[in-house]
Amino acid sequence: MTVSTLLALGLIASTHMVAALAPGDAEAMYDGFNNALLVSSGSAVFYKKALDSEDPDGTWSASLNILGAEDAFERTGDQDKQALVNSLLTTWLNQTPPPWSWDGWNDDIGWFTLALIRGYQMTGNSTFLDEAKYGFDYAFGRGWDTKYNGGGIWEQNPEYLTSSDGPPNKQALSNDSLGKVACMIYQSTHDSDYLDKCQLIYNWVVSNLYESSTGQINGVINETGFVTPDSTAAYNQGTFLDYSNLLYEITGNNTIYDIAQNALDYAMNNLTVNGIFSNNAGYLNTWADEAARGVGHFVRDQRLWDKYYAWMVKNADAILANRRTDLNITWNGWDTPTSDDNTLSANKFVSAMAWLQFTPPTQPSDKPGGVHVITNNLTGMAIDSAGTFGNNNPVIQWGLNNGLNQRWQLTQNSDESWNIISLSTWQALDCGASDTNGAEAIQWQSTRDSNQRWIINELSDGTYSIESQATGKALDGGSSTTNGDALIQWGWNGGSQQRWVLH
Ligand SMILES: *[C@@H]1O[C@H](CO)[C@@H](O)[C@H](O)[C@H]1NC(C)=O
Ligand SMILES: *[C@@H]1O[C@H](CO)[C@@H](O)[C@H](O)[C@H]1NC(C)=O
Ligand SMILES: *[C@@H]1O[C@H](CO)[C@@H](O)[C@H](O)[C@H]1NC(C)=O
Ligand SMILES: *[C@@H]1O[C@H](CO)[C@@H](O)[C@H](O)[C@H]1NC(C)=O
Ligand SMILES: *[C@@H]1O[C@H](CO)[C@@H](O)[C@H](O)[C@H]1NC(C)=O
Ligand SMILES: *[C@@H]1O[C@H](CO)[C@@H](O)[C@H](O)[C@H]1NC(C)=O
Ligand SMILES: *[C@@H]1O[C@H](CO)[C@@H](O)[C@H](O)[C@H]1NC(C)=O
């Protein structure tokens, strides 16, 4: 056989395919982005506008950069990354203080508040929650309009339009970014008003912009209900996908799972070239960072690695193969070599960095990562949050019913320990302050500190041990079969009351 036949058969690797995803690449891309673009000046910490600029990137554009830094914290739980998120948002708020009435674009407020609410969930800094609520309430208050299309949020609020802007329209972008924010404010506060708005906006988008036959999200609808053809883009599709995953997890509504999967398949099959996201148009400051989040969260939580992992790696490999090797940054055209033009804006490079944060170097197995119901191997009782929101509430056991109170999201830290988050309270399983045998496990706002980090090992019989990193004690059912009894910790003794079954 000739070399070209072997190549065609995939039996040997092309010499161009030297960059295969490896451990450390996600960190290298994060370091590359920061080394090239992050500035610390006095107490200010910000991303600059472009490689050849010293000025801080501003407003929505800066928010997109910060969302990329948040992805790196999400992947690792590292304290230095948490501190960076806190500093970036603090500087951003100093430079962009509310009120935001100077900005008529509701999707801008969407990006501001998305960076802020995620920042609150990552740092616990309540200023970020307060400003996210202010921004959402402001954009929703002025932008939601049922006069046309039965609802939806104006992309640019009508009173801000100038003659050159054309007639007002409503777009997927502002609705989906703000819809995600509403879901996340609900996760953080359990204020049902935000869940109602999250669902209201979602249902409007599904009715007006989603094509159920293909999974496509249209970008724009005008006052008379005309949907702009070809207004679909990877950023819209990805934002909607992430929104769908969030709302599915919050409600357990299976219709929304199916919509999310359709939206993902459309992105993969119809918004890529040879399977690779690639669009380097000048106006696309960002392109696929929200696609990275949407794909990353949905595939990770719903454990769809068998179907999507190879495709995710294909994109990661293209990103690595086409990066600027002097800086380790890749622009939005993932399938072509990154330009060495230093005037390109900072967030041209954020999507590639984000994609790497959500593509693990080896295919994760079905357990322990993702969303699971967890039952005790002695009693069959499930670990249950009881749906009680607020720090210091107990984690109980209850007969298996597979409800939201019994669904837990398992994600990993860079030290390989696991975070265990309730899908009904969105709080973390926490060992509490005590390491005495019999101490009760509690729920607490996620901090990712060692009280909330769990060492999970598969045992020879296929069950799992779950041990607190802080206390070294094992999660233990206490041999109780009474609904409502607390989950406790106890020194490891190998008994089946300390073994857990992941479903
Ligand atoms: C770029 O990242 C790779 C790992 O992906 C690393 O080996 C290399 O040293 C990095 N180069 C620069 C300039 O930082
Ligand atoms: C929380 O954010 C505010 C506003 O950005 C900042 O002033 C404050 O220092 C932050 N708090 C902590 C504990 O870092
Ligand atoms: C969401 O809907 C509103 C109201 O119709 C609209 O103005 C806005 O542009 C939409 N947002 C997006 C991103 O399409
Ligand atoms: C589930 O989600 C779909 C799509 O948003 C919605 O139409 C339906 O009403 C929801 N079902 C329930 C029970 O809320
Ligand atoms: C909406 O778009 C359609 C198609 O371009 C156009 O015919 C219609 O006049 C537009 N409606 C408004 C209110 O601009
Ligand atoms: C999307 O891609 C799939 C797979 O290539 C193809 O079958 C389908 O026709 C495409 N859909 C659209 C709307 O282009
Ligand atoms: C306990 O684990 C063993 C080994 O996997 C299994 O055979 C048994 O069914 C489990 N019992 C319960 C109640 O989970």
XYZ file of C-alpha atoms and ligand atoms in Angstrom:
601
model
C 0.000 0.000 0.000
C 1.134 3.515 -0.657
C 1.566 6.056 2.074
C -1.497 7.929 0.858
C -3.599 4.771 1.058
C -2.396 4.160 4.580
C -3.211 7.754 5.425
C -6.665 7.430 3.926
C -7.245 4.272 5.935
C -6.058 6.070 9.048
C -3.378 3.445 9.608
C -0.598 5.973 10.054
C -0.835 9.458 11.388
C -0.191 12.350 9.081
C 2.915 14.319 9.989
C 0.653 17.309 10.538
C -1.196 15.583 13.326
C 1.603 16.017 15.832
C -0.551 17.811 18.378
C -2.611 15.216 20.207
C -4.407 16.239 23.349
C -2.378 15.344 26.445
C -2.544 16.002 30.192
C -1.392 19.542 30.884
C -2.699 21.052 27.655
C -5.744 22.674 29.298
C -3.449 24.311 31.830
C -0.992 25.296 29.068
C -3.769 27.057 27.129
C -4.926 28.854 30.282
C -1.338 29.893 31.048
C -0.855 30.962 27.433
C -3.964 33.166 27.507
C -2.922 34.745 30.815
C 0.749 35.230 29.911
C -0.274 36.939 26.683
C -3.158 39.079 27.933
C -3.486 39.335 31.714
C -2.290 42.550 33.366
C -1.822 43.272 37.073
C -1.379 46.952 37.692
C -1.520 48.065 41.323
C -4.677 46.496 42.702
C -6.252 46.286 39.233
C -6.297 42.907 37.476
C -7.671 42.783 33.950
C -7.345 41.366 30.466
C -6.043 43.868 27.948
C -7.845 44.689 24.710
C -5.310 43.080 22.392
C -1.795 41.689 22.408
C -0.374 45.017 21.283
C -2.465 47.109 23.686
C -2.042 47.956 27.355
C -5.616 49.195 27.794
C -8.107 47.121 29.749
C -10.649 45.281 27.652
C -14.071 46.662 28.530
C -17.737 45.898 29.156
C -19.173 42.741 27.466
C -15.892 41.908 25.806
C -14.114 41.834 29.167
C -16.946 39.699 30.551
C -16.260 37.063 27.889
C -12.590 36.938 28.860
C -13.557 36.543 32.515
C -15.936 33.699 31.634
C -12.901 31.907 30.169
C -10.969 32.303 33.428
C -14.036 30.939 35.228
C -13.915 27.844 33.026
C -10.389 27.153 34.256
C -11.521 27.424 37.877
C -14.454 25.157 37.138
C -12.070 22.522 35.737
C -9.672 22.601 38.681
C -11.079 24.185 41.843
C -7.622 25.757 42.282
C -7.426 28.564 44.845
C -5.218 30.780 42.661
C -7.845 30.628 39.915
C -10.618 31.407 42.398
C -8.609 34.440 43.570
C -8.139 35.536 39.955
C -11.895 35.392 39.284
C -12.486 37.516 42.392
C -9.871 40.090 41.321
C -11.015 40.230 37.693
C -14.651 40.837 38.634
C -13.701 43.367 41.313
C -11.636 45.345 38.795
C -14.361 45.017 36.171
C -16.992 46.382 38.595
C -14.702 49.304 39.461
C -14.336 50.088 35.767
C -17.979 49.393 34.853
C -20.071 50.362 37.874
C -23.864 50.210 37.690
C -26.167 51.722 36.594
C -25.787 50.291 33.116
C -28.385 52.508 31.459
C -25.750 53.752 28.997
C -25.953 50.336 27.307
C -29.100 49.607 25.284
C -28.014 46.097 24.338
C -29.703 43.536 26.555
C -27.350 40.756 25.550
C -24.432 42.867 26.851
C -26.138 42.900 30.231
C -26.520 39.150 29.737
C -22.741 38.665 29.453
C -21.987 41.047 32.345
C -24.351 39.233 34.644
C -23.344 35.764 33.500
C -19.728 36.443 34.472
C -20.958 37.889 37.784
C -23.359 35.108 38.789
C -20.843 32.404 37.907
C -18.272 34.410 39.838
C -20.582 34.444 42.845
C -21.065 30.679 42.617
C -17.284 30.238 42.472
C -16.125 32.736 45.097
C -19.133 33.294 47.376
C -18.551 37.057 47.050
C -22.079 38.404 47.595
C -21.365 41.663 45.758
C -21.314 39.635 42.547
C -24.721 38.119 43.339
C -26.185 41.539 44.124
C -24.914 43.050 40.870
C -26.029 40.023 38.831
C -29.537 40.413 40.256
C -29.508 44.148 39.608
C -28.439 43.588 35.986
C -30.901 40.790 35.285
C -33.800 42.696 36.843
C -32.844 45.787 34.868
C -32.563 44.035 31.479
C -35.667 41.931 32.040
C -37.625 44.919 33.297
C -36.913 47.027 30.248
C -36.453 44.284 27.660
C -39.146 41.655 28.144
C -42.024 42.591 25.950
C -45.140 40.583 25.197
C -46.412 43.076 22.645
C -44.866 41.156 19.745
C -44.080 37.466 19.354
C -45.860 36.708 22.658
C -42.825 37.591 24.759
C -39.059 37.655 24.431
C -36.435 40.238 25.276
C -35.455 43.030 22.908
C -31.911 42.566 21.668
C -31.332 46.321 21.677
C -33.996 48.165 23.620
C -36.221 50.139 21.196
C -35.670 53.548 22.815
C -31.930 53.222 22.161
C -32.298 52.547 18.455
C -30.992 55.120 16.009
C -32.081 55.394 12.384
C -29.089 53.331 11.263
C -30.054 50.394 13.525
C -33.210 49.394 11.642
C -36.389 48.162 13.343
C -36.180 46.499 16.757
C -35.832 42.750 17.015
C -35.623 40.061 19.593
C -32.729 37.667 19.518
C -31.661 34.345 20.900
C -28.540 35.948 22.275
C -30.084 38.221 24.894
C -32.801 35.745 25.760
C -30.493 32.799 26.224
C -27.741 34.619 28.098
C -30.231 36.300 30.428
C -32.210 33.080 30.730
C -29.084 31.296 31.949
C -28.530 34.097 34.447
C -32.080 33.677 35.783
C -31.485 29.931 36.250
C -28.217 30.548 38.077
C -29.674 33.246 40.351
C -32.333 30.678 41.232
C -29.641 28.080 41.965
C -27.930 30.568 44.268
C -30.967 31.980 46.074
C -33.889 29.596 45.556
C -35.991 32.676 44.822
C -38.732 31.098 42.697
C -39.348 34.371 40.846
C -36.080 33.762 38.970
C -37.009 30.177 38.163
C -40.322 31.421 36.760
C -38.489 33.915 34.540
C -35.946 31.290 33.532
C -38.804 29.073 32.318
C -40.755 31.936 30.766
C -37.814 33.040 28.635
C -36.957 29.433 27.760
C -40.448 28.607 26.573
C -40.483 31.751 24.450
C -37.187 30.808 22.802
C -38.365 27.244 22.163
C -41.626 28.488 20.613
C -40.115 31.267 18.501
C -36.493 30.471 17.659
C -36.021 26.708 18.015
C -36.589 24.370 15.056
C -37.672 21.074 16.575
C -37.104 19.143 13.350
C -33.405 20.016 13.177
C -32.330 21.306 16.607
C -31.364 24.633 15.082
C -31.631 27.885 17.045
C -32.420 30.871 14.872
C -30.798 34.114 15.937
C -33.343 36.839 15.259
C -37.116 37.432 15.040
C -38.692 40.800 14.227
C -41.911 42.472 15.300
C -44.024 40.732 12.679
C -42.624 37.350 13.550
C -40.197 37.135 10.645
C -37.230 34.921 11.485
C -34.019 35.973 9.769
C -32.717 33.066 7.684
C -29.138 31.945 8.301
C -29.069 33.802 11.603
C -27.751 30.714 13.385
C -24.303 30.804 14.963
C -22.179 28.627 17.217
C -22.383 31.157 20.057
C -26.195 31.217 19.992
C -26.466 27.480 19.608
C -24.031 26.934 22.486
C -25.714 29.431 24.815
C -29.064 27.770 24.212
C -27.537 24.330 24.810
C -26.045 25.394 28.137
C -29.342 27.058 29.089
C -31.198 23.836 28.248
C -28.835 21.720 30.329
C -29.238 24.055 33.305
C -33.009 24.071 33.127
C -33.138 20.310 32.608
C -31.037 19.770 35.711
C -33.092 22.229 37.772
C -36.486 20.807 36.732
C -35.841 17.232 35.592
C -38.084 17.934 32.564
C -37.107 15.252 30.025
C -38.421 17.251 27.077
C -35.675 19.753 27.761
C -33.047 16.998 27.780
C -34.187 15.979 24.303
C -34.081 19.585 23.095
C -30.543 19.938 24.472
C -29.406 16.832 22.654
C -30.933 18.044 19.380
C -29.252 21.416 19.782
C -25.907 19.739 20.433
C -26.234 17.481 17.392
C -27.055 20.461 15.217
C -23.963 22.283 16.463
C -21.774 19.242 15.857
C -23.150 18.299 12.448
C -24.189 21.589 10.941
C -22.091 24.400 12.418
C -18.683 22.850 11.866
C -16.379 22.188 8.942
C -15.142 18.597 8.958
C -16.435 18.474 12.515
C -14.379 21.469 13.627
C -15.744 24.821 14.830
C -14.092 27.413 12.722
C -15.125 30.936 11.912
C -12.661 33.700 11.941
C -14.814 36.523 10.612
C -13.650 39.899 11.843
C -16.885 40.758 13.655
C -16.810 37.499 15.580
C -14.848 38.612 18.570
C -15.903 35.409 20.134
C -17.323 32.391 18.471
C -17.484 29.115 20.301
C -16.808 29.839 23.973
C -20.459 29.320 24.857
C -20.433 26.207 22.662
C -17.553 24.933 24.809
C -19.631 25.472 27.950
C -22.810 24.041 26.512
C -21.148 20.934 25.119
C -18.843 20.540 28.125
C -21.553 20.732 30.770
C -24.111 18.601 28.953
C -21.707 15.817 27.977
C -20.040 15.767 31.405
C -23.195 15.834 33.515
C -25.296 13.523 31.365
C -22.326 11.169 30.777
C -22.470 11.207 27.006
C -18.745 10.655 26.495
C -19.165 7.599 24.258
C -21.081 9.631 21.737
C -19.235 12.959 21.813
C -15.750 12.549 23.280
C -13.946 11.702 20.015
C -15.468 14.787 18.389
C -14.479 16.977 21.331
C -10.902 15.689 21.035
C -10.891 16.314 17.295
C -11.590 19.974 18.020
C -9.035 20.081 20.835
C -6.385 18.560 18.554
C -7.104 21.160 15.871
C -6.825 23.923 18.471
C -3.448 22.581 19.606
C -2.140 21.993 16.084
C -3.021 25.508 14.968
C -1.945 27.552 17.952
C 0.692 30.248 17.914
C 3.530 28.270 19.382
C 5.290 31.353 20.772
C 2.270 32.155 22.964
C 0.054 29.061 23.098
C -3.052 30.908 21.981
C -5.454 29.898 19.205
C -7.892 32.136 17.385
C -11.459 31.279 16.390
C -10.442 29.605 13.151
C -9.508 26.352 14.844
C -8.792 24.575 11.555
C -6.277 27.115 10.247
C -2.989 28.313 11.732
C -3.447 31.215 14.151
C -2.420 34.553 12.710
C 0.501 36.375 14.315
C -1.414 39.654 13.999
C -0.987 41.310 17.390
C -3.895 43.689 16.865
C -6.487 40.901 17.170
C -8.758 41.441 20.165
C -8.203 39.446 23.340
C -11.412 37.483 23.185
C -10.594 36.143 19.715
C -8.517 33.706 21.740
C -10.918 32.804 24.524
C -13.022 30.133 22.773
C -10.085 27.810 22.149
C -8.948 28.161 25.742
C -12.483 27.433 26.954
C -12.821 24.332 24.758
C -9.674 22.842 26.290
C -11.084 23.351 29.812
C -14.008 21.050 28.970
C -12.159 18.330 27.039
C -10.389 15.910 29.404
C -7.141 14.329 28.134
C -8.595 10.828 28.354
C -12.194 9.698 27.990
C -13.859 9.725 31.420
C -15.648 6.556 32.407
C -19.341 6.548 33.210
C -18.605 6.750 36.963
C -17.993 8.471 39.236
C -18.259 11.723 37.177
C -21.587 13.190 36.061
C -25.024 13.144 37.643
C -25.814 10.081 39.764
C -28.301 8.753 42.273
C -26.265 7.199 45.098
C -27.592 4.361 47.268
C -26.226 2.620 50.320
C -24.979 -0.902 49.696
C -26.348 -2.218 53.007
C -29.777 -0.643 53.045
C -30.495 0.540 49.500
C -31.437 3.967 50.950
C -30.530 6.931 48.736
C -28.475 10.001 49.678
C -31.039 12.820 49.722
C -30.813 16.595 50.143
C -34.426 16.825 51.369
C -34.611 19.911 49.131
C -33.722 22.144 52.072
C -31.796 25.197 50.892
C -29.460 26.987 53.300
C -26.119 26.372 54.932
C -25.831 23.697 57.583
C -28.895 21.674 56.690
C -28.390 17.939 57.075
C -28.022 15.460 54.249
C -30.409 12.612 54.875
C -31.210 9.150 53.579
C -34.537 8.277 52.022
C -36.016 5.361 50.145
C -34.985 5.403 46.509
C -37.297 7.510 44.323
C -34.808 8.960 41.763
C -36.233 12.462 42.362
C -34.257 15.669 42.129
C -33.432 15.518 45.856
C -31.599 12.284 45.141
C -29.622 13.478 42.108
C -26.051 14.585 42.677
C -23.592 16.168 40.276
C -20.038 14.857 40.638
C -17.218 16.979 39.229
C -13.498 16.703 39.792
C -10.761 18.970 41.150
C -7.174 19.140 39.910
C -6.094 16.946 42.879
C -8.555 14.280 41.639
C -10.918 14.692 44.587
C -14.636 15.102 43.800
C -17.292 17.726 44.470
C -20.789 16.390 45.142
C -23.564 18.933 44.468
C -27.308 18.440 44.962
C -29.427 19.080 41.867
C -32.268 20.335 44.038
C -30.496 22.643 46.491
C -27.358 23.293 44.366
C -25.361 23.076 47.565
C -22.389 20.865 48.266
C -22.165 17.725 50.356
C -19.910 18.878 53.197
C -18.340 16.915 56.038
C -19.088 19.697 58.534
C -16.664 20.884 61.158
C -16.247 17.667 63.109
C -14.193 14.574 62.417
C -15.625 12.438 65.224
C -17.265 9.142 64.358
C -20.980 9.674 63.921
C -20.730 13.358 62.931
C -23.508 14.229 60.503
C -22.861 15.324 56.929
C -24.320 18.695 55.970
C -24.974 20.872 52.937
C -23.183 24.151 52.407
C -22.784 26.668 49.609
C -20.095 25.355 47.264
C -16.598 26.547 48.235
C -14.561 23.628 46.888
C -12.486 23.627 50.051
C -11.368 20.375 51.623
C -14.578 19.971 53.701
C -16.355 19.553 50.380
C -13.764 17.418 48.599
C -14.331 13.687 48.553
C -11.963 10.876 47.641
C -13.981 8.321 45.708
C -12.599 4.869 44.985
C -14.141 1.960 43.171
C -13.918 -1.181 45.292
C -13.408 -4.721 44.021
C -17.139 -5.494 44.232
C -18.053 -2.515 42.030
C -19.310 -0.344 44.895
C -17.592 2.910 45.894
C -16.061 4.310 49.051
C -16.516 8.059 49.575
C -14.074 9.599 52.042
C -13.770 13.184 53.181
C -10.498 14.813 52.181
C -10.658 16.994 55.317
C -11.351 14.319 57.928
C -10.325 11.089 56.188
C -13.589 9.555 57.433
C -15.895 7.519 55.232
C -19.449 8.440 54.335
C -21.576 5.943 56.220
C -25.276 5.139 56.218
C -25.197 4.215 59.920
C -27.106 1.024 58.992
C -30.325 3.018 59.241
C -33.387 2.204 57.171
C -35.489 5.066 58.558
C -36.470 7.782 56.093
C -34.965 11.106 57.176
C -32.065 9.707 59.201
C -28.832 11.650 58.729
C -25.883 10.514 56.711
C -22.815 10.248 58.953
C -19.038 9.871 58.789
C -17.134 7.015 60.383
C -13.589 5.678 60.186
C -13.299 3.253 57.252
C -14.106 -0.319 58.305
C -15.065 -1.801 54.943
C -18.639 -2.606 55.989
C -21.375 -2.457 53.395
C -22.917 0.538 55.232
C -19.823 2.413 53.984
C -20.118 1.175 50.397
C -22.142 3.122 47.868
C -23.766 2.209 44.574
C -23.690 4.834 41.819
C -26.672 4.723 39.445
C 2.787 25.428 25.061
O 2.107 24.336 25.665
C 2.801 23.104 25.577
C 1.907 22.052 26.185
O 0.678 22.007 25.476
C 4.127 23.227 26.300
O 4.848 22.033 26.154
C 4.925 24.388 25.719
O 6.102 24.580 26.468
C 4.100 25.658 25.759
N 4.807 26.731 25.077
C 4.886 27.956 25.582
C 5.549 28.992 24.733
O 4.475 28.242 26.694
C -15.987 41.086 46.810
O -16.170 41.953 45.710
C -16.109 43.311 46.054
C -16.536 44.106 44.852
O -15.916 43.668 43.709
C -14.717 43.626 46.507
O -14.615 44.998 46.866
C -14.364 42.770 47.719
O -13.031 42.957 48.067
C -14.608 41.302 47.406
N -14.528 40.536 48.646
C -13.536 39.707 48.905
C -13.627 38.976 50.200
O -12.628 39.528 48.137
C -34.975 37.820 23.468
O -36.255 38.291 23.293
C -36.374 39.696 23.293
C -37.784 40.074 23.267
O -38.335 39.599 22.118
C -35.614 40.256 22.159
O -35.720 41.640 22.117
C -34.232 39.862 22.302
O -33.533 40.313 21.219
C -34.145 38.390 22.440
N -32.846 38.061 22.709
C -32.185 37.416 21.833
C -30.845 37.089 22.165
O -32.619 37.078 20.791
C -41.109 20.769 29.797
O -40.427 21.631 28.916
C -41.141 21.939 27.742
C -40.211 22.742 26.833
O -39.845 23.947 27.451
C -42.413 22.672 28.105
O -43.145 22.968 26.943
C -43.232 21.826 29.037
O -44.341 22.577 29.469
C -42.419 21.422 30.240
N -43.157 20.481 31.057
C -43.456 20.737 32.316
C -44.198 19.667 33.034
O -43.132 21.779 32.860
C -39.987 41.825 9.439
O -39.229 41.289 8.377
C -39.982 41.047 7.191
C -39.058 40.392 6.172
O -37.944 41.177 5.968
C -40.540 42.353 6.655
O -41.347 42.092 5.514
C -41.357 43.013 7.747
O -41.788 44.282 7.309
C -40.523 43.162 9.010
N -41.333 43.730 10.055
C -40.993 44.861 10.665
C -41.957 45.375 11.660
O -39.939 45.428 10.453
C -27.191 18.620 9.512
O -26.192 17.640 9.341
C -26.720 16.323 9.206
C -25.560 15.355 9.221
O -24.598 15.742 8.282
C -27.521 16.259 7.903
O -28.064 14.962 7.751
C -28.638 17.280 7.981
O -29.319 17.313 6.757
C -28.100 18.663 8.293
N -29.239 19.517 8.575
C -29.362 20.707 8.021
C -30.599 21.458 8.419
O -28.543 21.182 7.288
C -24.199 -4.441 47.306
O -23.141 -4.640 46.373
C -23.090 -5.955 45.873
C -21.829 -6.032 45.012
O -21.903 -5.123 43.949
C -24.343 -6.257 45.083
O -24.330 -7.568 44.614
C -25.544 -6.024 45.963
O -26.718 -6.159 45.178
C -25.507 -4.648 46.573
N -26.634 -4.461 47.450
C -27.278 -3.295 47.539
C -28.445 -3.215 48.457
O -26.914 -2.327 46.937
